[in-house]
């Protein structure tokens, strides 16, 4: 393979390289389009780029773009060629969507006299209310979908570019969109940590529906990526989604078609991944006499590393490091799958050229179309169902629609008949002597004095009236019998409880509201006693005279707490050692050396801003990371460990250089105190359970030890 990084292949202007955000290859593989921070869309000749791989050619007049277009007023964030090769669409943070078409007459445009090719704007649309982040064409170029930071998904006609539909189903920025090669679905990825799978049906009118909302792989994905660019495999089986997580590790989620579950994660990037791109070519290999078809995936992100994967292998094929100095923003393959182009925020564009059969034996395109036909549709038609279940479902839906239509027609006919049969109004209406409805037999009136009420005697001796169902004649008797039955069964349970009470009592007294109130301190507000008449219906929690001993002790404990609250004295003076303030820090000292770890929490939990964690040793920054959770406490051992407690009852253990040593430990209760010495860590949670760990061997020293007996 060859890596080409030509000095003139960039967005440079006045000796400054601007960030490059997007790349796209034309369907015939002859043109490369790029867009960047300089607000220009540039067209490059792929042949002129690849001819420099032998290293003997010198720079000539072909070392420049074929065309440079500056019609956007902001940074160009995305460019896409249409699959039929006729149009080039570009989106920008100026909220404008431009549709470009090559001018075959080569008429020069003012300000672009040096261009070899000339592209003109055939359509200009103010598409979104905020930046346009990504777009995708349908495989047959019939529709175009754009997404942006305004949370919207807008669908355009692929020839007239009129708006067909707009969806606002995401709760945050939408940063990626991709089409299914079988031309049945498209998927969008958003900062609300979800992927929406849309299904669309083509007929007299195009209809859309949400097939699935995928959440599982993205529940803890970071919000620091600028893009979430998806990719669909050429056989239509898998959807690669960047910026997913597998535990504490960043990953690329592989979502299976149909079930839309994700049981495979590609782990290897050290920082969040921003873009994934499948090669358009399938590859076949022979293993044990069986032919297996696989696909190739390229991924890149904030760790400035480009990784090539193959679905037939669990490990990467190749990992490219130090090609770029900043985040990789976009990837695209040539139609023959032999060249991969990548761009970065450092303002450069690189080409990775693979040798023949280096990635495997390529599968012919007609065989790829046969594989897509398994889903009932190819790129040219959309008339077959994907499975037999779909046919049954569509048949039932048609019958249901027909039933609704028949019911609607019957209702209209009844209204029409009632209108026809209605008598003509008379000039002087006669006085109404009797109701229009037929007479009903009058119900016998009951003497109020003889009416029996469902009276119930409560435990405190007071009387209460139970409600009666007036729609059932025997409701009164039934309700009374039911109340008596419940009373008898309750008495039986109480007698059984009293018999076993002495055996089930603990040898120590526990706080009324749980052990966690002893850790945090619990204040019982003074209860204002109201009049008996106002509280007559609520006095159902008083104690009986024949109450068991445990209830009497609870009553005494409760009354004791009430007496304490008059002076606002907590149950115990213990207070948690850590709190969720804005800034948490910890200093470790070893002789003349010192280390500091500080965590800056976000102000509002509703914000999307992460918690910033920084570690310094002797004033030198060792590492900086971003967390979704708030940090409530920090401890550690100098030059060995940093331990962080989160508001989600978890422990995070880092090395002095920022490497996460172990997976996060979920404790289930808030952490009140923790301390680390040498390789030992002790943690006290607010349920008064002590956890102890050996960090060197990562083992628990003791099982859960409860402090309840000494309470």
XYZ file of N, CA, C and O in Angstrom, residues 9 18 52 81 101 105 160 174 211 248 270 278 285 296 301 319 334 396-397 429 447 635-636 649:
96
model
N -2.362 19.326 -1.731
C -3.712 18.772 -1.595
C -4.293 19.218 -0.249
O -4.317 18.471 0.729
N -6.587 25.778 6.174
C -7.887 25.760 6.838
C -8.344 24.321 7.070
O -8.011 23.417 6.298
N 1.152 10.545 -8.536
C 2.350 10.887 -7.768
C 2.778 9.775 -6.820
O 3.692 9.984 -6.010
N -21.659 13.990 -3.707
C -22.063 13.759 -5.084
C -23.324 12.893 -5.101
O -23.474 11.971 -4.278
N -24.072 21.918 -10.426
C -24.106 21.103 -11.634
C -22.996 21.576 -12.562
O -22.769 22.790 -12.708
N -20.535 23.924 -21.020
C -20.114 24.976 -21.960
C -18.893 25.724 -21.469
O -18.340 26.555 -22.185
N -36.214 18.101 -8.237
C -36.700 19.493 -8.134
C -36.201 20.185 -6.877
O -36.280 21.404 -6.789
N -28.427 16.747 15.373
C -28.320 15.577 14.502
C -27.043 15.739 13.691
O -26.879 16.721 12.970
N -38.846 3.128 11.991
C -38.784 1.683 12.190
C -38.267 1.320 13.570
O -38.785 0.417 14.219
N -16.594 1.512 29.809
C -15.899 2.810 29.816
C -15.085 3.082 28.560
O -14.445 4.112 28.451
N -8.565 5.189 21.133
C -8.387 5.672 22.493
C -9.298 6.855 22.806
O -9.531 7.151 23.976
N -17.690 2.312 5.145
C -17.520 0.998 4.540
C -17.008 1.140 3.107
O -17.407 2.057 2.376
N -13.344 -14.807 0.681
C -12.164 -15.574 1.100
C -12.590 -17.022 1.312
O -13.765 -17.312 1.602
N -15.118 -4.338 4.263
C -14.020 -3.596 4.888
C -14.537 -2.261 5.383
O -15.304 -1.580 4.687
N -11.064 9.269 14.163
C -11.665 10.135 15.173
C -10.674 11.051 15.834
O -9.683 11.480 15.234
N -3.424 -0.307 11.238
C -3.649 0.909 12.023
C -2.641 1.951 11.570
O -1.422 1.708 11.609
N -12.933 5.223 -3.139
C -13.220 5.249 -4.569
C -14.147 4.082 -4.908
O -14.199 3.089 -4.170
N -52.825 -7.345 6.434
C -53.670 -7.010 7.581
C -53.908 -5.504 7.673
O -55.013 -5.062 8.015
N -52.878 -4.718 7.363
C -53.043 -3.271 7.398
C -54.051 -2.803 6.357
O -54.874 -1.912 6.607
N -94.427 25.794 16.473
C -94.262 24.487 17.132
C -95.214 24.335 18.292
O -95.434 25.279 19.048
N -87.276 5.133 51.179
C -87.336 6.053 52.306
C -85.929 6.342 52.798
O -85.177 5.431 53.113
N -9.880 10.617 46.049
C -8.792 10.166 46.907
C -7.745 9.510 46.016
O -7.920 9.424 44.798
N -6.666 9.038 46.606
C -5.630 8.414 45.788
C -4.367 8.152 46.568
O -4.264 8.446 47.766
N -23.163 6.743 42.073
C -22.770 5.651 42.985
C -21.724 4.738 42.356
O -21.791 3.510 42.492
